[in-house]
Amino acid sequence: MLEASAAGALLLLFVDDDRFSYLELAPLDDDASFAEFPAASTFTS
């Protein structure tokens, strides 16, 4: 698994058998919601 973060969320990239399996945007609190996926430039690793 690879991980990065943006304001209010974690971005998780899961790898199974050397292949990307899925990408998840995980809010850091219960009140967080995202109308659209954050721009790639907002993430830090």
mmCIF file of C-alpha atoms in Angstrom:
data_model
loop_
_atom_site.group_PDB
_atom_site.id
_atom_site.type_symbol
_atom_site.label_atom_id
_atom_site.label_comp_id
_atom_site.label_asym_id
_atom_site.label_seq_id
_atom_site.Cartn_x
_atom_site.Cartn_y
_atom_site.Cartn_z
ATOM 1 C CA MET A 1 0.000 0.000 0.000
ATOM 2 C CA LEU A 2 1.209 3.513 -0.819
ATOM 3 C CA GLU A 3 -0.115 6.493 1.105
ATOM 4 C CA ALA A 4 -0.323 10.270 0.602
ATOM 5 C CA SER A 5 -2.358 12.969 2.281
ATOM 6 C CA ALA A 6 -4.300 16.112 1.425
ATOM 7 C CA ALA A 7 -6.308 18.491 3.578
ATOM 8 C CA GLY A 8 -8.788 16.315 5.456
ATOM 9 C CA ALA A 9 -8.046 12.994 3.760
ATOM 10 C CA LEU A 10 -5.612 10.196 3.036
ATOM 11 C CA LEU A 11 -5.087 8.809 -0.436
ATOM 12 C CA LEU A 12 -4.405 5.079 -0.395
ATOM 13 C CA LEU A 13 -3.179 3.077 -3.376
ATOM 14 C CA PHE A 14 -3.434 -0.673 -2.906
ATOM 15 C CA VAL A 15 -1.199 -3.063 -4.837
ATOM 16 C CA ASP A 16 -1.935 -6.790 -5.156
ATOM 17 C CA ASP A 17 0.385 -9.183 -6.975
ATOM 18 C CA ASP A 18 2.444 -6.248 -8.311
ATOM 19 C CA ARG A 19 -0.668 -4.632 -9.859
ATOM 20 C CA PHE A 20 -2.632 -1.607 -8.762
ATOM 21 C CA SER A 21 -5.876 -2.944 -7.340
ATOM 22 C CA TYR A 22 -7.722 0.179 -6.175
ATOM 23 C CA LEU A 23 -7.422 3.798 -5.099
ATOM 24 C CA GLU A 24 -9.224 5.087 -2.020
ATOM 25 C CA LEU A 25 -9.794 8.628 -0.747
ATOM 26 C CA ALA A 26 -10.312 8.176 3.009
ATOM 27 C CA PRO A 27 -11.644 11.154 5.010
ATOM 28 C CA LEU A 28 -9.821 11.839 8.277
ATOM 29 C CA ASP A 29 -12.988 12.760 10.178
ATOM 30 C CA ASP A 30 -16.677 11.867 10.078
ATOM 31 C CA ASP A 31 -17.732 15.304 8.787
ATOM 32 C CA ALA A 32 -15.448 15.350 5.745
ATOM 33 C CA SER A 33 -17.036 15.055 2.338
ATOM 34 C CA PHE A 34 -15.644 15.696 -1.102
ATOM 35 C CA ALA A 35 -17.680 16.971 -4.032
ATOM 36 C CA GLU A 36 -14.798 16.057 -6.342
ATOM 37 C CA PHE A 37 -11.468 14.290 -6.139
ATOM 38 C CA PRO A 38 -8.705 16.697 -4.953
ATOM 39 C CA ALA A 39 -6.115 17.784 -7.526
ATOM 40 C CA ALA A 40 -2.979 15.634 -7.593
ATOM 41 C CA SER A 41 -0.848 18.686 -6.740
ATOM 42 C CA THR A 42 -2.520 18.959 -3.302
ATOM 43 C CA PHE A 43 -1.213 15.574 -2.079
ATOM 44 C CA THR A 44 2.000 15.042 -0.155
ATOM 45 C CA SER A 45 3.666 11.744 0.661
#
